[in-house]
JSON list of N, CA and C and ligand atoms in Angstrom, two decimals:
[
{"chain": "A", "resi": 1, "resn": "UNK", "atom": "N", "xyz": [0.84, -1.20, 0.00]},
{"chain": "A", "resi": 1, "resn": "UNK", "atom": "CA", "xyz": [0.00, 0.00, 0.00]},
{"chain": "A", "resi": 1, "resn": "UNK", "atom": "C", "xyz": [0.88, 1.24, 0.00]},
{"chain": "A", "resi": 2, "resn": "UNK", "atom": "N", "xyz": [0.51, 2.18, -0.89]},
{"chain": "A", "resi": 2, "resn": "UNK", "atom": "CA", "xyz": [1.21, 3.47, -0.90]},
{"chain": "A", "resi": 2, "resn": "UNK", "atom": "C", "xyz": [0.19, 4.58, -0.69]},
{"chain": "A", "resi": 3, "resn": "UNK", "atom": "N", "xyz": [0.47, 5.45, 0.25]},
{"chain": "A", "resi": 3, "resn": "UNK", "atom": "CA", "xyz": [-0.46, 6.51, 0.63]},
{"chain": "A", "resi": 3, "resn": "UNK", "atom": "C", "xyz": [0.11, 7.86, 0.22]},
{"chain": "A", "resi": 4, "resn": "UNK", "atom": "N", "xyz": [-0.74, 8.71, -0.35]},
{"chain": "A", "resi": 4, "resn": "UNK", "atom": "CA", "xyz": [-0.36, 10.09, -0.60]},
{"chain": "A", "resi": 4, "resn": "UNK", "atom": "C", "xyz": [-1.47, 11.00, -0.08]},
{"chain": "A", "resi": 5, "resn": "UNK", "atom": "N", "xyz": [-1.11, 12.21, 0.29]},
{"chain": "A", "resi": 5, "resn": "UNK", "atom": "CA", "xyz": [-2.10, 13.19, 0.74]},
{"chain": "A", "resi": 5, "resn": "UNK", "atom": "C", "xyz": [-1.94, 14.47, -0.06]},
{"chain": "A", "resi": 6, "resn": "UNK", "atom": "N", "xyz": [-3.05, 15.16, -0.26]},
{"chain": "A", "resi": 6, "resn": "UNK", "atom": "CA", "xyz": [-3.01, 16.47, -0.90]},
{"chain": "A", "resi": 6, "resn": "UNK", "atom": "C", "xyz": [-3.30, 17.51, 0.18]},
{"chain": "A", "resi": 7, "resn": "UNK", "atom": "N", "xyz": [-2.24, 18.11, 0.68]},
{"chain": "A", "resi": 7, "resn": "UNK", "atom": "CA", "xyz": [-2.40, 19.05, 1.79]},
{"chain": "A", "resi": 7, "resn": "UNK", "atom": "C", "xyz": [-3.25, 20.26, 1.40]},
{"chain": "A", "resi": 8, "resn": "UNK", "atom": "N", "xyz": [-3.24, 20.59, 0.12]},
{"chain": "A", "resi": 8, "resn": "UNK", "atom": "CA", "xyz": [-4.03, 21.73, -0.35]},
{"chain": "A", "resi": 8, "resn": "UNK", "atom": "C", "xyz": [-5.53, 21.50, -0.25]},
{"chain": "A", "resi": 9, "resn": "UNK", "atom": "N", "xyz": [-5.95, 20.24, -0.28]},
{"chain": "A", "resi": 9, "resn": "UNK", "atom": "CA", "xyz": [-7.38, 19.91, -0.17]},
{"chain": "A", "resi": 9, "resn": "UNK", "atom": "C", "xyz": [-7.83, 19.78, 1.28]},
{"chain": "A", "resi": 10, "resn": "UNK", "atom": "N", "xyz": [-6.92, 19.44, 2.17]},
{"chain": "A", "resi": 10, "resn": "UNK", "atom": "CA", "xyz": [-7.25, 19.11, 3.56]},
{"chain": "A", "resi": 10, "resn": "UNK", "atom": "C", "xyz": [-7.96, 20.27, 4.25]},
{"chain": "A", "resi": 11, "resn": "UNK", "atom": "N", "xyz": [-9.05, 19.94, 4.95]},
{"chain": "A", "resi": 11, "resn": "UNK", "atom": "CA", "xyz": [-9.77, 20.96, 5.71]},
{"chain": "A", "resi": 11, "resn": "UNK", "atom": "C", "xyz": [-9.58, 20.79, 7.22]},
{"chain": "A", "resi": 12, "resn": "UNK", "atom": "N", "xyz": [-8.66, 19.90, 7.59]},
{"chain": "A", "resi": 12, "resn": "UNK", "atom": "CA", "xyz": [-8.27, 19.79, 8.99]},
{"chain": "A", "resi": 12, "resn": "UNK", "atom": "C", "xyz": [-9.30, 19.17, 9.91]},
{"chain": "A", "resi": 13, "resn": "UNK", "atom": "N", "xyz": [-10.14, 18.30, 9.37]},
{"chain": "A", "resi": 13, "resn": "UNK", "atom": "CA", "xyz": [-11.21, 17.71, 10.19]},
{"chain": "A", "resi": 13, "resn": "UNK", "atom": "C", "xyz": [-10.70, 16.67, 11.17]},
{"chain": "A", "resi": 14, "resn": "UNK", "atom": "N", "xyz": [-9.53, 16.10, 10.90]},
{"chain": "A", "resi": 14, "resn": "UNK", "atom": "CA", "xyz": [-8.94, 15.14, 11.83]},
{"chain": "A", "resi": 14, "resn": "UNK", "atom": "C", "xyz": [-9.47, 13.72, 11.74]},
{"chain": "A", "resi": 15, "resn": "UNK", "atom": "N", "xyz": [-10.33, 13.44, 10.80]},
{"chain": "A", "resi": 15, "resn": "UNK", "atom": "CA", "xyz": [-10.85, 12.07, 10.66]},
{"chain": "A", "resi": 15, "resn": "UNK", "atom": "C", "xyz": [-9.74, 11.06, 10.40]},
{"chain": "A", "resi": 16, "resn": "UNK", "atom": "N", "xyz": [-8.74, 11.46, 9.64]},
{"chain": "A", "resi": 16, "resn": "UNK", "atom": "CA", "xyz": [-7.65, 10.54, 9.31]},
{"chain": "A", "resi": 16, "resn": "UNK", "atom": "C", "xyz": [-6.88, 10.16, 10.58]},
{"chain": "A", "resi": 17, "resn": "UNK", "atom": "N", "xyz": [-6.62, 11.13, 11.44]},
{"chain": "A", "resi": 17, "resn": "UNK", "atom": "CA", "xyz": [-5.88, 10.86, 12.67]},
{"chain": "A", "resi": 17, "resn": "UNK", "atom": "C", "xyz": [-6.70, 9.98, 13.60]},
{"chain": "A", "resi": 18, "resn": "UNK", "atom": "N", "xyz": [-8.01, 10.22, 13.61]},
{"chain": "A", "resi": 18, "resn": "UNK", "atom": "CA", "xyz": [-8.91, 9.43, 14.44]},
{"chain": "A", "resi": 18, "resn": "UNK", "atom": "C", "xyz": [-8.87, 7.95, 14.03]},
{"chain": "A", "resi": 19, "resn": "UNK", "atom": "N", "xyz": [-8.81, 7.69, 12.74]},
{"chain": "A", "resi": 19, "resn": "UNK", "atom": "CA", "xyz": [-8.87, 6.31, 12.24]},
{"chain": "A", "resi": 19, "resn": "UNK", "atom": "C", "xyz": [-7.50, 5.65, 12.15]},
{"chain": "A", "resi": 20, "resn": "UNK", "atom": "N", "xyz": [-6.47, 6.41, 11.85]},
{"chain": "A", "resi": 20, "resn": "UNK", "atom": "CA", "xyz": [-5.14, 5.81, 11.65]},
{"chain": "A", "resi": 20, "resn": "UNK", "atom": "C", "xyz": [-4.07, 6.77, 12.16]},
{"chain": "A", "resi": 21, "resn": "UNK", "atom": "N", "xyz": [-3.99, 6.87, 13.47]},
{"chain": "A", "resi": 21, "resn": "UNK", "atom": "CA", "xyz": [-3.08, 7.82, 14.11]},
{"chain": "A", "resi": 21, "resn": "UNK", "atom": "C", "xyz": [-1.60, 7.48, 13.95]},
{"chain": "A", "resi": 22, "resn": "UNK", "atom": "N", "xyz": [-1.31, 6.23, 13.52]},
{"chain": "A", "resi": 22, "resn": "UNK", "atom": "CA", "xyz": [0.08, 5.87, 13.26]},
{"chain": "A", "resi": 22, "resn": "UNK", "atom": "C", "xyz": [0.54, 6.35, 11.89]},
{"chain": "A", "resi": 23, "resn": "UNK", "atom": "N", "xyz": [-0.40, 6.67, 11.05]},
{"chain": "A", "resi": 23, "resn": "UNK", "atom": "CA", "xyz": [-0.07, 7.00, 9.66]},
{"chain": "A", "resi": 23, "resn": "UNK", "atom": "C", "xyz": [-0.25, 8.49, 9.38]},
{"chain": "A", "resi": 24, "resn": "UNK", "atom": "N", "xyz": [-1.21, 9.12, 10.08]},
{"chain": "A", "resi": 24, "resn": "UNK", "atom": "CA", "xyz": [-1.50, 10.53, 9.84]},
{"chain": "A", "resi": 24, "resn": "UNK", "atom": "C", "xyz": [-1.36, 11.34, 11.12]},
{"chain": "A", "resi": 25, "resn": "UNK", "atom": "N", "xyz": [-0.94, 12.58, 10.94]},
{"chain": "A", "resi": 25, "resn": "UNK", "atom": "CA", "xyz": [-0.91, 13.54, 12.04]},
{"chain": "A", "resi": 25, "resn": "UNK", "atom": "C", "xyz": [-1.43, 14.86, 11.47]},
{"chain": "A", "resi": 26, "resn": "UNK", "atom": "N", "xyz": [-1.59, 15.84, 12.33]},
{"chain": "A", "resi": 26, "resn": "UNK", "atom": "CA", "xyz": [-2.03, 17.15, 11.88]},
{"chain": "A", "resi": 26, "resn": "UNK", "atom": "C", "xyz": [-1.03, 18.21, 12.35]},
{"chain": "A", "resi": 27, "resn": "UNK", "atom": "N", "xyz": [-0.79, 19.19, 11.47]},
{"chain": "A", "resi": 27, "resn": "UNK", "atom": "CA", "xyz": [0.11, 20.28, 11.85]},
{"chain": "A", "resi": 27, "resn": "UNK", "atom": "C", "xyz": [-0.47, 21.04, 13.02]},
{"chain": "A", "resi": 28, "resn": "UNK", "atom": "N", "xyz": [0.39, 21.40, 13.97]},
{"chain": "A", "resi": 28, "resn": "UNK", "atom": "CA", "xyz": [-0.08, 22.08, 15.17]},
{"chain": "A", "resi": 28, "resn": "UNK", "atom": "C", "xyz": [-0.73, 23.43, 14.86]},
{"chain": "A", "resi": 29, "resn": "UNK", "atom": "N", "xyz": [-0.19, 24.16, 13.91]},
{"chain": "A", "resi": 29, "resn": "UNK", "atom": "CA", "xyz": [-0.65, 25.55, 13.73]},
{"chain": "A", "resi": 29, "resn": "UNK", "atom": "C", "xyz": [-1.97, 25.65, 12.98]},
{"chain": "A", "resi": 30, "resn": "UNK", "atom": "N", "xyz": [-2.22, 24.75, 12.00]},
{"chain": "A", "resi": 30, "resn": "UNK", "atom": "CA", "xyz": [-3.44, 24.90, 11.19]},
{"chain": "A", "resi": 30, "resn": "UNK", "atom": "C", "xyz": [-4.23, 23.61, 11.00]},
{"chain": "A", "resi": 31, "resn": "UNK", "atom": "N", "xyz": [-3.77, 22.50, 11.57]},
{"chain": "A", "resi": 31, "resn": "UNK", "atom": "CA", "xyz": [-4.54, 21.26, 11.50]},
{"chain": "A", "resi": 31, "resn": "UNK", "atom": "C", "xyz": [-4.46, 20.51, 10.19]},
{"chain": "A", "resi": 32, "resn": "UNK", "atom": "N", "xyz": [-3.62, 21.00, 9.28]},
{"chain": "A", "resi": 32, "resn": "UNK", "atom": "CA", "xyz": [-3.50, 20.31, 7.98]},
{"chain": "A", "resi": 32, "resn": "UNK", "atom": "C", "xyz": [-2.76, 18.98, 8.18]},
{"chain": "A", "resi": 33, "resn": "UNK", "atom": "N", "xyz": [-3.22, 18.01, 7.40]},
{"chain": "A", "resi": 33, "resn": "UNK", "atom": "CA", "xyz": [-2.70, 16.64, 7.54]},
{"chain": "A", "resi": 33, "resn": "UNK", "atom": "C", "xyz": [-1.20, 16.57, 7.27]},
{"chain": "A", "resi": 34, "resn": "UNK", "atom": "N", "xyz": [-0.54, 15.69, 8.03]},
{"chain": "A", "resi": 34, "resn": "UNK", "atom": "CA", "xyz": [0.86, 15.35, 7.82]},
{"chain": "A", "resi": 34, "resn": "UNK", "atom": "C", "xyz": [0.94, 13.84, 7.68]},
{"chain": "A", "resi": 35, "resn": "UNK", "atom": "N", "xyz": [1.56, 13.38, 6.62]},
{"chain": "A", "resi": 35, "resn": "UNK", "atom": "CA", "xyz": [1.69, 11.94, 6.40]},
{"chain": "A", "resi": 35, "resn": "UNK", "atom": "C", "xyz": [2.92, 11.43, 7.14]},
{"chain": "A", "resi": 36, "resn": "UNK", "atom": "N", "xyz": [2.71, 10.50, 8.08]},
{"chain": "A", "resi": 36, "resn": "UNK", "atom": "CA", "xyz": [3.82, 9.98, 8.88]},
{"chain": "A", "resi": 36, "resn": "UNK", "atom": "C", "xyz": [4.47, 8.77, 8.23]},
{"chain": "A", "resi": 37, "resn": "UNK", "atom": "N", "xyz": [3.68, 8.01, 7.46]},
{"chain": "A", "resi": 37, "resn": "UNK", "atom": "CA", "xyz": [4.21, 6.77, 6.88]},
{"chain": "A", "resi": 37, "resn": "UNK", "atom": "C", "xyz": [3.51, 6.52, 5.55]},
{"chain": "A", "resi": 38, "resn": "UNK", "atom": "N", "xyz": [4.23, 6.68, 4.44]},
{"chain": "A", "resi": 38, "resn": "UNK", "atom": "CA", "xyz": [3.58, 6.51, 3.13]},
{"chain": "A", "resi": 38, "resn": "UNK", "atom": "C", "xyz": [3.46, 5.05, 2.72]},
{"chain": "A", "resi": 39, "resn": "UNK", "atom": "N", "xyz": [4.13, 4.17, 3.44]},
{"chain": "A", "resi": 39, "resn": "UNK", "atom": "CA", "xyz": [4.02, 2.73, 3.16]},
{"chain": "A", "resi": 39, "resn": "UNK", "atom": "C", "xyz": [3.64, 1.98, 4.42]},
{"chain": "A", "resi": 40, "resn": "UNK", "atom": "N", "xyz": [2.39, 2.15, 4.90]},
{"chain": "A", "resi": 40, "resn": "UNK", "atom": "CA", "xyz": [2.00, 1.50, 6.15]},
{"chain": "A", "resi": 40, "resn": "UNK", "atom": "C", "xyz": [1.96, -0.02, 6.01]},
{"chain": "A", "resi": 41, "resn": "UNK", "atom": "N", "xyz": [2.24, -0.73, 7.10]},
{"chain": "A", "resi": 41, "resn": "UNK", "atom": "CA", "xyz": [2.21, -2.20, 7.08]},
{"chain": "A", "resi": 41, "resn": "UNK", "atom": "C", "xyz": [0.80, -2.73, 6.90]},
{"chain": "A", "resi": 42, "resn": "UNK", "atom": "N", "xyz": [0.71, -4.00, 6.51]},
{"chain": "A", "resi": 42, "resn": "UNK", "atom": "CA", "xyz": [-0.57, -4.62, 6.17]},
{"chain": "A", "resi": 42, "resn": "UNK", "atom": "C", "xyz": [-1.59, -4.51, 7.30]},
{"chain": "A", "resi": 43, "resn": "UNK", "atom": "N", "xyz": [-1.12, -4.61, 8.54]},
{"chain": "A", "resi": 43, "resn": "UNK", "atom": "CA", "xyz": [-2.08, -4.59, 9.65]},
{"chain": "A", "resi": 43, "resn": "UNK", "atom": "C", "xyz": [-2.74, -3.22, 9.84]},
{"chain": "A", "resi": 44, "resn": "UNK", "atom": "N", "xyz": [-2.17, -2.19, 9.22]},
{"chain": "A", "resi": 44, "resn": "UNK", "atom": "CA", "xyz": [-2.79, -0.85, 9.32]},
{"chain": "A", "resi": 44, "resn": "UNK", "atom": "C", "xyz": [-3.60, -0.51, 8.08]},
{"chain": "A", "resi": 45, "resn": "UNK", "atom": "N", "xyz": [-3.61, -1.41, 7.09]},
{"chain": "A", "resi": 45, "resn": "UNK", "atom": "CA", "xyz": [-4.23, -1.09, 5.79]},
{"chain": "A", "resi": 45, "resn": "UNK", "atom": "C", "xyz": [-5.71, -0.75, 5.93]},
{"chain": "A", "resi": 46, "resn": "UNK", "atom": "N", "xyz": [-6.43, -1.54, 6.73]},
{"chain": "A", "resi": 46, "resn": "UNK", "atom": "CA", "xyz": [-7.87, -1.32, 6.86]},
{"chain": "A", "resi": 46, "resn": "UNK", "atom": "C", "xyz": [-8.15, 0.05, 7.50]},
{"chain": "A", "resi": 47, "resn": "UNK", "atom": "N", "xyz": [-7.38, 0.40, 8.51]},
{"chain": "A", "resi": 47, "resn": "UNK", "atom": "CA", "xyz": [-7.54, 1.70, 9.16]},
{"chain": "A", "resi": 47, "resn": "UNK", "atom": "C", "xyz": [-7.27, 2.84, 8.19]},
{"chain": "A", "resi": 48, "resn": "UNK", "atom": "N", "xyz": [-6.27, 2.66, 7.35]},
{"chain": "A", "resi": 48, "resn": "UNK", "atom": "CA", "xyz": [-5.93, 3.70, 6.38]},
{"chain": "A", "resi": 48, "resn": "UNK", "atom": "C", "xyz": [-7.04, 3.84, 5.34]},
{"chain": "A", "resi": 49, "resn": "UNK", "atom": "N", "xyz": [-7.61, 2.71, 4.92]},
{"chain": "A", "resi": 49, "resn": "UNK", "atom": "CA", "xyz": [-8.75, 2.77, 3.98]},
{"chain": "A", "resi": 49, "resn": "UNK", "atom": "C", "xyz": [-9.92, 3.52, 4.62]},
{"chain": "A", "resi": 50, "resn": "UNK", "atom": "N", "xyz": [-10.17, 3.26, 5.88]},
{"chain": "A", "resi": 50, "resn": "UNK", "atom": "CA", "xyz": [-11.24, 3.97, 6.59]},
{"chain": "A", "resi": 50, "resn": "UNK", "atom": "C", "xyz": [-10.95, 5.47, 6.64]},
{"chain": "A", "resi": 51, "resn": "UNK", "atom": "N", "xyz": [-9.71, 5.81, 6.92]},
{"chain": "A", "resi": 51, "resn": "UNK", "atom": "CA", "xyz": [-9.33, 7.23, 6.98]},
{"chain": "A", "resi": 51, "resn": "UNK", "atom": "C", "xyz": [-9.63, 7.90, 5.64]},
{"chain": "A", "resi": 52, "resn": "UNK", "atom": "N", "xyz": [-9.27, 7.23, 4.55]},
{"chain": "A", "resi": 52, "resn": "UNK", "atom": "CA", "xyz": [-9.52, 7.81, 3.22]},
{"chain": "A", "resi": 52, "resn": "UNK", "atom": "C", "xyz": [-11.01, 7.93, 2.96]},
{"chain": "A", "resi": 53, "resn": "UNK", "atom": "N", "xyz": [-11.78, 6.94, 3.38]},
{"chain": "A", "resi": 53, "resn": "UNK", "atom": "CA", "xyz": [-13.22, 6.95, 3.16]},
{"chain": "A", "resi": 53, "resn": "UNK", "atom": "C", "xyz": [-13.89, 8.09, 3.93]},
{"chain": "A", "resi": 54, "resn": "UNK", "atom": "N", "xyz": [-13.45, 8.31, 5.16]},
{"chain": "A", "resi": 54, "resn": "UNK", "atom": "CA", "xyz": [-14.11, 9.29, 6.02]},
{"chain": "A", "resi": 54, "resn": "UNK", "atom": "C", "xyz": [-13.56, 10.70, 5.86]},
{"chain": "A", "resi": 55, "resn": "UNK", "atom": "N", "xyz": [-12.48, 10.86, 5.12]},
{"chain": "A", "resi": 55, "resn": "UNK", "atom": "CA", "xyz": [-11.94, 12.20, 4.90]},
{"chain": "A", "resi": 55, "resn": "UNK", "atom": "C", "xyz": [-12.95, 13.02, 4.09]},
{"chain": "A", "resi": 56, "resn": "UNK", "atom": "N", "xyz": [-13.48, 14.10, 4.67]},
{"chain": "A", "resi": 56, "resn": "UNK", "atom": "CA", "xyz": [-14.51, 14.87, 3.97]},
{"chain": "A", "resi": 56, "resn": "UNK", "atom": "C", "xyz": [-13.99, 15.62, 2.75]},
{"chain": "A", "resi": 57, "resn": "UNK", "atom": "N", "xyz": [-12.68, 15.79, 2.67]},
{"chain": "A", "resi": 57, "resn": "UNK", "atom": "CA", "xyz": [-12.10, 16.54, 1.56]},
{"chain": "A", "resi": 57, "resn": "UNK", "atom": "C", "xyz": [-11.55, 15.62, 0.46]},
{"chain": "A", "resi": 58, "resn": "UNK", "atom": "N", "xyz": [-11.64, 14.33, 0.66]},
{"chain": "A", "resi": 58, "resn": "UNK", "atom": "CA", "xyz": [-11.06, 13.34, -0.27]},
{"chain": "A", "resi": 58, "resn": "UNK", "atom": "C", "xyz": [-9.60, 13.70, -0.58]},
{"chain": "A", "resi": 59, "resn": "UNK", "atom": "N", "xyz": [-8.86, 13.98, 0.47]},
{"chain": "A", "resi": 59, "resn": "UNK", "atom": "CA", "xyz": [-7.48, 14.42, 0.33]},
{"chain": "A", "resi": 59, "resn": "UNK", "atom": "C", "xyz": [-6.48, 13.27, 0.45]},
{"chain": "A", "resi": 60, "resn": "UNK", "atom": "N", "xyz": [-7.00, 12.04, 0.67]},
{"chain": "A", "resi": 60, "resn": "UNK", "atom": "CA", "xyz": [-6.11, 10.88, 0.87]},
{"chain": "A", "resi": 60, "resn": "UNK", "atom": "C", "xyz": [-6.27, 9.92, -0.30]},
{"chain": "A", "resi": 61, "resn": "UNK", "atom": "N", "xyz": [-5.16, 9.61, -0.96]},
{"chain": "A", "resi": 61, "resn": "UNK", "atom": "CA", "xyz": [-5.19, 8.63, -2.05]},
{"chain": "A", "resi": 61, "resn": "UNK", "atom": "C", "xyz": [-4.39, 7.39, -1.65]},
{"chain": "A", "resi": 62, "resn": "UNK", "atom": "N", "xyz": [-4.92, 6.26, -2.08]},
{"chain": "A", "resi": 62, "resn": "UNK", "atom": "CA", "xyz": [-4.29, 4.99, -1.75]},
{"chain": "A", "resi": 62, "resn": "UNK", "atom": "C", "xyz": [-4.05, 4.20, -3.03]},
{"chain": "A", "resi": 63, "resn": "UNK", "atom": "N", "xyz": [-2.83, 3.68, -3.16]},
{"chain": "A", "resi": 63, "resn": "UNK", "atom": "CA", "xyz": [-2.55, 2.69, -4.21]},
{"chain": "A", "resi": 63, "resn": "UNK", "atom": "C", "xyz": [-2.32, 1.37, -3.49]},
{"chain": "A", "resi": 64, "resn": "UNK", "atom": "N", "xyz": [-3.09, 0.37, -3.88]},
{"chain": "A", "resi": 64, "resn": "UNK", "atom": "CA", "xyz": [-2.97, -0.93, -3.20]},
{"chain": "A", "resi": 64, "resn": "UNK", "atom": "C", "xyz": [-1.81, -1.73, -3.79]},
{"chain": "B", "resi": 1, "resn": "LIG", "atom": "S1", "xyz": [-9.46, 13.59, 7.28]},
{"chain": "B", "resi": 1, "resn": "LIG", "atom": "FE1", "xyz": [-8.94, 14.66, 5.37]},
{"chain": "B", "resi": 1, "resn": "LIG", "atom": "S2", "xyz": [-9.52, 16.78, 5.74]},
{"chain": "B", "resi": 1, "resn": "LIG", "atom": "FE2", "xyz": [-9.43, 15.78, 7.73]},
{"chain": "B", "resi": 1, "resn": "LIG", "atom": "S3", "xyz": [-7.35, 16.18, 8.50]},
{"chain": "B", "resi": 1, "resn": "LIG", "atom": "FE3", "xyz": [-7.32, 14.21, 7.43]},
{"chain": "B", "resi": 1, "resn": "LIG", "atom": "S4", "xyz": [-6.72, 14.68, 5.32]},
{"chain": "B", "resi": 1, "resn": "LIG", "atom": "FE4", "xyz": [-7.38, 16.60, 6.28]}
]
């Protein structure tokens, strides 16, 4: 799995961090997403898919 984020789309809702806190973080000053791990391990894949699904800005892309 390869994860990319579009920080320009992010609205800082934090859904990604809620679902996959090992893979996503938010910048302290404005809440924009920060990608911690672009190649998460298999056991985190489902959480990352959920994060992408629940992101209201569709700012998370996944290549399986
Ligand atoms: S869920 Fe989407 S909009 Fe919300 S912080 Fe994460 S990337 Fe940004």
